[in-house]
Short mmCIF file of C-alpha atoms and ligand atoms in Angstrom, two decimals:
data_model
loop_
_atom_site.label_atom_id
_atom_site.label_comp_id
_atom_site.label_asym_id
_atom_site.label_seq_id
_atom_site.Cartn_x
_atom_site.Cartn_y
_atom_site.Cartn_z
CA UNK A 567 -8.87 15.55 4.79
CA UNK A 568 -8.93 17.29 1.41
CA UNK A 569 -12.53 18.59 1.06
CA UNK A 570 -12.55 17.73 -2.67
CA UNK A 571 -11.58 14.12 -2.00
CA UNK A 572 -15.08 12.56 -1.85
CA UNK A 573 -16.06 14.44 -5.03
CA UNK A 574 -12.98 13.34 -6.95
CA UNK A 575 -13.37 9.73 -5.82
CA UNK A 576 -17.06 9.76 -6.78
CA UNK A 577 -16.35 11.32 -10.21
CA UNK A 578 -13.59 8.78 -10.80
CA UNK A 579 -16.20 5.99 -10.72
CA UNK A 580 -17.80 7.35 -13.92
CA UNK A 581 -17.12 4.94 -16.82
CA UNK A 582 -16.96 7.90 -19.26
CA UNK A 583 -14.30 9.66 -17.25
CA UNK A 584 -12.40 6.40 -16.90
CA UNK A 585 -12.47 5.88 -20.69
CA UNK A 586 -11.27 9.44 -21.29
CA UNK A 587 -8.45 9.30 -18.74
CA UNK A 588 -7.15 5.84 -19.53
CA UNK A 589 -6.75 6.92 -23.18
CA UNK A 590 -3.67 8.81 -22.06
CA UNK A 591 -0.48 6.79 -22.45
CA UNK A 592 1.17 5.70 -19.21
CA UNK A 593 4.09 7.92 -20.10
CA UNK A 594 1.98 10.99 -19.27
CA UNK A 595 3.95 12.87 -16.64
CA UNK A 596 1.45 12.53 -13.83
CA UNK A 597 1.05 8.77 -14.26
CA UNK A 598 4.81 8.30 -14.43
CA UNK A 599 5.20 10.24 -11.24
CA UNK A 600 3.26 7.64 -9.24
CA UNK A 601 3.57 4.44 -11.32
CA UNK A 602 6.87 2.74 -12.22
CA UNK A 603 5.63 1.79 -15.70
CA UNK A 604 3.42 -0.73 -17.43
CA UNK A 605 5.82 -3.69 -17.54
CA UNK A 606 7.87 -5.76 -15.11
CA UNK A 607 11.00 -4.56 -16.94
CA UNK A 608 10.09 -0.94 -16.11
CA UNK A 609 9.41 -1.95 -12.52
CA UNK A 610 12.67 -3.84 -12.03
CA UNK A 611 14.66 -0.79 -13.21
CA UNK A 612 12.91 1.42 -10.66
CA UNK A 613 13.26 -1.18 -7.87
CA UNK A 614 16.99 -1.53 -8.56
CA UNK A 615 17.48 2.25 -8.32
CA UNK A 616 15.56 2.43 -5.03
CA UNK A 617 17.50 -0.50 -3.53
CA UNK A 618 20.79 1.09 -4.60
CA UNK A 619 19.76 4.25 -2.76
CA UNK A 620 19.41 2.35 0.54
CA UNK A 621 15.61 2.11 0.44
CA UNK A 622 13.62 -1.13 0.47
CA UNK A 623 10.66 -1.82 -1.83
CA UNK A 624 7.16 -3.25 -1.76
CA UNK A 625 5.82 -3.85 -5.25
CA UNK A 626 2.17 -3.79 -6.26
CA UNK A 627 1.05 -5.26 -9.58
CA UNK A 628 -1.85 -2.92 -10.28
CA UNK A 629 -5.34 -4.37 -10.57
CA UNK A 630 -8.40 -4.62 -8.35
CA UNK A 631 -12.02 -5.75 -8.23
CA UNK A 632 -11.51 -8.67 -10.61
CA UNK A 633 -14.77 -10.38 -11.49
CA UNK A 634 -13.23 -12.91 -13.86
CA UNK A 635 -11.50 -16.03 -12.58
CA UNK A 636 -9.05 -16.18 -15.51
CA UNK A 637 -7.99 -12.64 -14.74
CA UNK A 638 -7.36 -13.58 -11.10
CA UNK A 639 -5.22 -16.50 -12.26
CA UNK A 640 -3.29 -14.24 -14.65
CA UNK A 641 -2.61 -11.94 -11.69
CA UNK A 642 -1.26 -14.87 -9.65
CA UNK A 643 1.01 -15.83 -12.57
CA UNK A 644 2.33 -12.26 -12.84
CA UNK A 645 3.03 -12.13 -9.10
CA UNK A 646 4.93 -15.44 -9.27
CA UNK A 647 7.17 -14.04 -12.03
CA UNK A 648 7.51 -10.80 -10.12
CA UNK A 649 8.67 -12.63 -6.98
CA UNK A 650 11.28 -14.47 -9.10
CA UNK A 651 12.57 -11.24 -10.61
CA UNK A 652 12.67 -9.44 -7.25
CA UNK A 653 14.51 -12.35 -5.64
CA UNK A 654 17.21 -12.10 -8.33
CA UNK A 655 18.00 -8.44 -7.54
CA UNK A 656 21.17 -7.59 -5.63
CA UNK A 657 20.20 -6.81 -2.07
CA UNK A 658 21.60 -3.67 -0.46
CA UNK A 659 23.69 -3.85 2.70
CA UNK A 660 21.67 -1.86 5.25
CA UNK A 661 23.57 -1.56 8.53
CA UNK A 662 21.45 -2.70 11.48
CA UNK A 663 18.55 -3.86 9.29
CA UNK A 664 18.03 -7.58 8.78
CA UNK A 665 14.51 -7.68 7.29
CA UNK A 666 14.01 -8.72 3.65
CA UNK A 667 14.42 -5.60 1.49
CA UNK A 668 12.00 -6.84 -1.16
CA UNK A 669 8.30 -7.37 -0.64
CA UNK A 670 5.14 -7.61 -2.74
CA UNK A 671 1.86 -5.94 -1.84
CA UNK A 672 -1.33 -7.52 -3.07
CA UNK A 673 -5.03 -6.68 -3.14
CA UNK A 674 -7.27 -9.66 -2.45
CA UNK A 675 -9.84 -8.24 -4.87
CA UNK A 676 -7.22 -8.76 -7.60
CA UNK A 677 -6.88 -12.42 -6.54
CA UNK A 678 -10.60 -13.15 -6.82
CA UNK A 679 -12.15 -11.98 -3.53
CA UNK A 680 -14.99 -10.25 -5.43
CA UNK A 681 -15.86 -13.29 -7.59
CA UNK A 682 -19.58 -14.09 -7.21
CA UNK A 683 -19.06 -17.70 -6.12
CA UNK A 684 -16.52 -18.57 -3.38
CA UNK A 685 -14.61 -15.32 -3.91
CA UNK A 686 -12.96 -15.11 -0.46
CA UNK A 687 -11.95 -18.81 -0.54
CA UNK A 688 -10.45 -18.43 -4.04
CA UNK A 689 -8.52 -15.31 -2.99
CA UNK A 690 -7.23 -17.10 0.12
CA UNK A 691 -6.03 -20.04 -1.96
CA UNK A 692 -4.35 -17.72 -4.46
CA UNK A 693 -2.65 -15.83 -1.67
CA UNK A 694 -1.41 -19.14 -0.24
CA UNK A 695 0.23 -19.88 -3.63
CA UNK A 696 1.97 -16.49 -3.57
CA UNK A 697 3.10 -16.88 0.05
CA UNK A 698 4.53 -20.34 -0.63
CA UNK A 699 6.62 -18.95 -3.49
CA UNK A 700 7.59 -15.83 -1.52
CA UNK A 701 8.78 -17.90 1.46
CA UNK A 702 11.14 -19.85 -0.84
CA UNK A 703 12.47 -16.58 -2.30
CA UNK A 704 12.84 -14.67 1.01
CA UNK A 705 10.40 -12.05 -0.21
CA UNK A 706 7.76 -10.66 2.13
CA UNK A 707 4.05 -10.29 1.28
CA UNK A 708 1.64 -7.70 2.67
CA UNK A 709 -2.09 -7.63 1.96
CA UNK A 710 -3.44 -4.19 1.03
CA UNK A 711 -6.62 -2.79 2.60
CA UNK A 712 -9.49 -1.93 0.27
CA UNK A 713 -12.90 -0.43 1.00
CA UNK A 714 -14.54 -1.23 4.33
CA UNK A 715 -16.94 -3.83 2.92
CA UNK A 716 -13.91 -6.10 2.41
CA UNK A 717 -12.13 -5.53 5.74
CA UNK A 718 -13.63 -8.47 7.62
CA UNK A 719 -13.02 -11.00 4.82
CA UNK A 720 -9.50 -9.70 4.22
CA UNK A 721 -8.50 -9.91 7.88
CA UNK A 722 -10.02 -13.41 8.08
CA UNK A 723 -7.79 -14.49 5.18
CA UNK A 724 -4.72 -12.93 6.81
CA UNK A 725 -5.47 -14.63 10.16
CA UNK A 726 -5.88 -18.00 8.44
CA UNK A 727 -2.66 -17.75 6.42
CA UNK A 728 -0.59 -16.38 9.28
CA UNK A 729 -0.77 -19.84 10.84
CA UNK A 730 1.38 -21.06 7.92
CA UNK A 731 3.22 -17.81 7.09
CA UNK A 732 3.66 -15.85 10.32
CA UNK A 733 5.47 -13.04 8.46
CA UNK A 734 2.44 -12.24 6.27
CA UNK A 735 1.64 -8.53 6.67
CA UNK A 736 -1.70 -6.72 6.66
CA UNK A 737 -2.74 -3.10 6.17
CA UNK A 738 -5.02 -1.33 8.65
CA UNK A 739 -6.65 2.03 7.86
CA UNK A 740 -6.72 4.58 10.70
CA UNK A 741 -9.81 6.33 9.31
CA UNK A 742 -12.00 3.31 10.18
CA UNK A 743 -13.61 3.42 13.64
CA UNK A 744 -12.79 -0.26 14.14
CA UNK A 745 -9.06 0.04 13.54
CA UNK A 746 -7.82 0.89 17.02
CA UNK A 747 -9.39 -2.33 18.23
CA UNK A 748 -7.95 -4.26 15.24
CA UNK A 749 -4.51 -2.87 16.14
CA UNK A 750 -4.89 -4.19 19.69
CA UNK A 751 -5.83 -7.61 18.38
CA UNK A 752 -3.02 -7.65 15.80
CA UNK A 753 -0.10 -6.23 17.79
CA UNK A 754 1.17 -9.58 19.07
CA UNK A 755 4.58 -11.08 18.53
CA UNK A 756 5.71 -11.19 14.90
CA UNK A 757 2.58 -9.48 13.59
CA UNK A 758 3.42 -7.12 10.73
CA UNK A 759 0.93 -4.27 10.42
CA UNK A 760 1.17 -1.48 7.87
CA UNK A 761 -0.76 1.43 9.32
CA UNK A 762 -2.07 3.97 6.80
CA UNK A 763 -4.74 6.68 7.00
CA UNK A 764 -7.01 5.12 4.34
CA UNK A 765 -7.67 6.13 0.74
CA UNK A 766 -11.27 5.15 -0.12
CA UNK A 767 -14.56 7.06 0.03
CA UNK A 768 -16.15 5.80 3.24
CA UNK A 769 -19.39 6.83 4.99
CA UNK A 770 -19.42 8.52 8.43
CA UNK A 771 -21.02 5.40 9.97
CA UNK A 772 -17.71 3.54 9.61
CA UNK A 773 -14.98 6.16 9.16
CA UNK A 774 -13.75 9.44 10.59
CA UNK A 775 -14.28 12.21 8.04
CA UNK A 776 -12.21 15.12 9.31
CA UNK A 777 -8.44 15.21 8.69
CA UNK A 778 -7.71 16.00 12.33
CA UNK A 779 -9.82 13.03 13.52
CA UNK A 780 -8.01 10.71 11.11
CA UNK A 781 -4.59 11.92 12.28
CA UNK A 782 -5.63 11.54 15.95
CA UNK A 783 -6.84 8.01 15.26
CA UNK A 784 -3.57 7.27 13.42
CA UNK A 785 -1.58 8.40 16.46
CA UNK A 786 -3.67 6.25 18.85
CA UNK A 787 -3.28 3.21 16.58
CA UNK A 788 0.44 3.84 16.16
CA UNK A 789 0.91 3.94 19.90
CA UNK A 790 -0.87 0.58 20.28
CA UNK A 791 1.34 -0.98 17.60
CA UNK A 792 4.60 0.51 18.87
CA UNK A 793 3.84 -0.63 22.43
CA UNK A 794 2.97 -4.11 21.18
CA UNK A 795 5.22 -7.00 20.23
CA UNK A 796 4.77 -6.89 16.47
CA UNK A 797 6.52 -5.14 13.60
CA UNK A 798 4.82 -1.79 12.84
CA UNK A 799 5.07 -0.36 9.33
CA UNK A 800 4.45 3.37 9.52
CA UNK A 801 2.89 4.14 6.13
CA UNK A 802 2.45 7.90 5.96
CA UNK A 803 3.97 11.00 4.41
CA UNK A 804 2.59 13.20 7.18
CA UNK A 805 5.35 14.71 9.37
CA UNK A 806 3.21 14.31 12.52
CA UNK A 807 3.00 10.47 12.54
CA UNK A 808 6.57 10.24 11.26
CA UNK A 809 7.86 12.25 14.23
CA UNK A 810 5.57 10.34 16.62
CA UNK A 811 6.95 7.03 15.37
CA UNK A 812 10.52 8.16 16.07
CA UNK A 813 9.56 9.26 19.61
CA UNK A 814 7.66 6.06 20.39
CA UNK A 815 10.48 3.90 19.00
CA UNK A 816 12.99 5.70 21.21
CA UNK A 817 10.72 5.31 24.29
CA UNK A 818 10.18 1.61 23.63
CA UNK A 819 13.81 0.88 22.73
CA UNK A 820 12.80 -0.28 19.26
CA UNK A 821 15.82 -0.16 17.03
CA UNK A 822 15.88 0.17 13.24
CA UNK A 823 14.96 -3.40 12.39
CA UNK A 824 11.89 -3.52 14.68
CA UNK A 825 9.75 -1.08 12.69
CA UNK A 826 9.88 0.66 9.35
CA UNK A 827 8.70 3.80 7.58
CA UNK A 828 6.85 3.37 4.32
CA UNK A 829 5.93 5.87 1.63
CA UNK A 830 4.51 5.74 -1.86
CA UNK A 831 6.66 5.93 -4.97
CA UNK A 832 6.80 9.55 -6.17
CA UNK A 833 5.80 11.14 -2.86
CA UNK A 834 8.30 12.92 -0.55
CA UNK A 835 11.33 11.19 -1.99
CA UNK A 836 13.79 13.56 -0.22
CA UNK A 837 12.15 12.65 3.12
CA UNK A 838 12.47 8.93 2.29
CA UNK A 839 16.17 9.47 1.62
CA UNK A 840 16.66 11.56 4.75
CA UNK A 841 15.17 8.82 6.96
CA UNK A 842 17.20 6.09 5.22
CA UNK A 843 20.42 8.11 5.54
CA UNK A 844 19.70 8.49 9.27
CA UNK A 845 19.73 4.68 9.58
CA UNK A 846 15.97 4.00 9.61
CA UNK A 847 14.36 1.21 7.62
CA UNK A 848 12.43 2.85 4.77
CA UNK A 849 10.32 0.97 2.25
CA UNK A 850 8.83 2.48 -0.89
CA UNK A 851 5.55 1.11 -2.24
CA UNK A 852 6.00 0.87 -6.01
CA UNK A 853 3.05 0.10 -8.30
CA UNK A 854 3.35 -0.99 -11.93
CA UNK A 855 1.05 -2.32 -14.64
CA UNK A 856 -1.53 -1.04 -17.07
CA UNK A 857 -4.44 -1.00 -14.56
CA UNK A 858 -3.32 2.28 -12.99
CA UNK A 859 -6.63 4.13 -13.06
CA UNK A 860 -7.97 3.34 -9.55
CA UNK A 861 -4.57 3.86 -7.94
CA UNK A 862 -3.97 7.15 -9.72
CA UNK A 863 -7.37 8.61 -8.89
CA UNK A 864 -6.79 7.89 -5.19
CA UNK A 865 -3.47 9.78 -5.41
CA UNK A 866 -5.14 12.68 -7.22
CA UNK A 867 -7.92 12.81 -4.63
CA UNK A 868 -5.40 13.07 -1.79
CA UNK A 869 -4.01 16.33 -3.05
CA UNK A 870 -5.77 19.01 -5.14
CA UNK A 871 -2.37 20.19 -6.43
CA UNK A 872 -1.95 16.80 -8.15
CA UNK A 873 -5.30 17.21 -9.87
CA UNK A 874 -4.40 20.70 -11.09
CA UNK A 875 -1.10 19.35 -12.43
CA UNK A 876 -2.94 16.49 -14.15
CA UNK A 877 -5.49 18.81 -15.76
CA UNK A 878 -2.72 21.11 -17.00
CA UNK A 879 -0.88 18.12 -18.51
CA UNK A 880 -4.12 17.05 -20.25
CA UNK A 881 -4.75 20.50 -21.71
CA UNK A 882 -1.17 20.89 -22.92
CA UNK A 883 -1.34 17.53 -24.74
CA UNK A 884 -4.71 18.13 -26.38
P1 FDA B 1966 -1.80 13.11 4.27
O1 FDA B 1966 -2.77 12.75 3.21
O2 FDA B 1966 -2.24 14.02 5.36
O3 FDA B 1966 -0.51 13.70 3.57
C1 FDA B 1966 0.57 14.26 4.30
C2 FDA B 1966 1.50 14.95 3.31
O4 FDA B 1966 2.04 13.98 2.42
C3 FDA B 1966 0.81 15.95 2.39
O5 FDA B 1966 0.74 17.21 2.99
C4 FDA B 1966 1.72 15.92 1.19
O6 FDA B 1966 2.89 16.66 1.42
C5 FDA B 1966 2.10 14.48 1.09
N1 FDA B 1966 1.16 13.70 0.26
C6 FDA B 1966 0.22 12.83 0.68
N2 FDA B 1966 -0.43 12.28 -0.36
C7 FDA B 1966 0.10 12.85 -1.46
C8 FDA B 1966 -0.14 12.69 -2.83
N3 FDA B 1966 -1.07 11.86 -3.30
N4 FDA B 1966 0.59 13.43 -3.69
C9 FDA B 1966 1.54 14.29 -3.25
N5 FDA B 1966 1.83 14.47 -1.95
C10 FDA B 1966 1.12 13.76 -1.06
N6 FDA B 1966 -4.54 3.24 1.63
C11 FDA B 1966 -5.49 2.28 1.69
O7 FDA B 1966 -6.68 2.61 1.83
N7 FDA B 1966 -5.16 0.96 1.60
C12 FDA B 1966 -3.87 0.55 1.48
O8 FDA B 1966 -3.60 -0.65 1.40
C13 FDA B 1966 -2.85 1.54 1.43
N8 FDA B 1966 -1.54 1.20 1.31
C14 FDA B 1966 -0.57 2.16 1.46
C15 FDA B 1966 0.77 1.78 1.53
C16 FDA B 1966 1.73 2.73 1.77
C17 FDA B 1966 3.17 2.31 1.87
C18 FDA B 1966 1.36 4.11 1.94
C19 FDA B 1966 2.39 5.16 2.23
C20 FDA B 1966 0.05 4.48 1.83
C21 FDA B 1966 -0.93 3.52 1.58
N9 FDA B 1966 -2.26 3.89 1.46
C22 FDA B 1966 -3.22 2.90 1.49
C23 FDA B 1966 -2.66 5.31 1.25
C24 FDA B 1966 -2.97 6.00 2.56
O9 FDA B 1966 -4.15 5.47 3.10
C25 FDA B 1966 -3.17 7.52 2.36
O10 FDA B 1966 -4.23 7.74 1.49
C26 FDA B 1966 -1.93 8.22 1.84
O11 FDA B 1966 -0.75 7.69 2.36
C27 FDA B 1966 -1.97 9.72 2.22
O12 FDA B 1966 -2.01 9.85 3.62
P2 FDA B 1966 -0.78 10.41 4.50
O13 FDA B 1966 -0.68 9.59 5.71
O14 FDA B 1966 0.43 10.49 3.68
O15 FDA B 1966 -1.25 11.83 5.01
#
C-alpha cells in the first residue's frame, strides 16, 4: 500500500484543507479526471459514451456521512431521477452478456445511516425506495462499503433487503480481516459481491496494512467468490487480481455473464477497453455531483503521482 496513504487520508480530514481544496472549480483537471461532472446532465453524457464503447456503468451520486435528514431525502430524490435517466439510455448490445448494463452505487451514509436517531433503519427504508424504483427500471443497485465501523450495519441492511431484491449487490473490502469469512457467507446463489481492496484509513486491529497482505487477502477472497454460486464483481485495477479472475473463471467454467470486471472512471481506461473488446463484462464506476472531496482524496491517497499532478495543477492556477 502507498506509504503516504494514511498521511494523505488523515490530512484530508482537516476542515481548513477541505475549504481550500473545494474552492477549486470541478473543472480542474484532476477532479475532471475522476468525476464525470457536477450535474446529472454531465453524468448522462459520460455514461452514454461509456455504454457506446461496450462498457457498462455503475453511477454514484457523490455524498457521504449525511447528518441531516432533509439532505438524505434530497439524495433519495436525486437517485430516483438518476434511475429514470439511466433507464432511458439506449442499451448496448453486448454479445454473451445478459446482465443490466446500468447500475447505481450508493453509500448508506448518504441515505441517513449516520443520523443520530434510527440512522440504520432510515437508511434501510431509503434504500428500499431506491430498490423498488430500480427493479421497475431494470437497473441494478450495489451498496458501497465505507469505513469498518459501518460494515456490520451495512451488511445487515443488505441481508434484509435481499429477501425482497435478491439482485441487490454489496461491496466487500479485502483489507479487512473479516472479509474472507464474509465472502464465504455471501457467495451463495445469486449473491452479487463487488470485491475491492478498500480505500479508508483503518487500524491494524481490523485491517491488513501492507500492500502484499492486502493483495493476498484479495486473491483468497476472490477464490471463495469464484468457487461459489454468486456473481463476483472484480473491482480492481491491479493486474494480479485481474489475471487471477480470468484463470479462476476458466477453471470454474464461468462465462462472461457470470462475473464482471469493474474499474473506476478515469483509471486504466485502455485496460477496461481491452477486457471489453475480448468479450468480458466490464463496468465502470462513475461518480458525479458537487460533493467530490471525500472521493477525490481517496483517489489521491491511492497514488502519489496523482497528488503530485494535483499540486502542480494548483500551483499553475494560482
Ligand atoms: P492498487 O491500489 O494496487 O492499484 C493497482 C494499479 O491501479 C496501480 O498500480 C495503478 O496503475 C492503478 N491505480 C489504482 N488506483 C489508482 C488511482 N487512484 N489513480 C491512478 N491509478 C490508479 N473502496 C472502498 O473502500 N469501498 C467501496 O465501496 C469501493 N468501491 C469501489 C468500486 C469499484 C468499481 C472500484 C474499482 C474500486 C472501489 N473502491 C472502493 C476502491 C478500492 O478499494 C481501491 O482503493 C482502489 O480500487 C485501488 O485498488 P486497486 O485494487 O486498483 O489496486
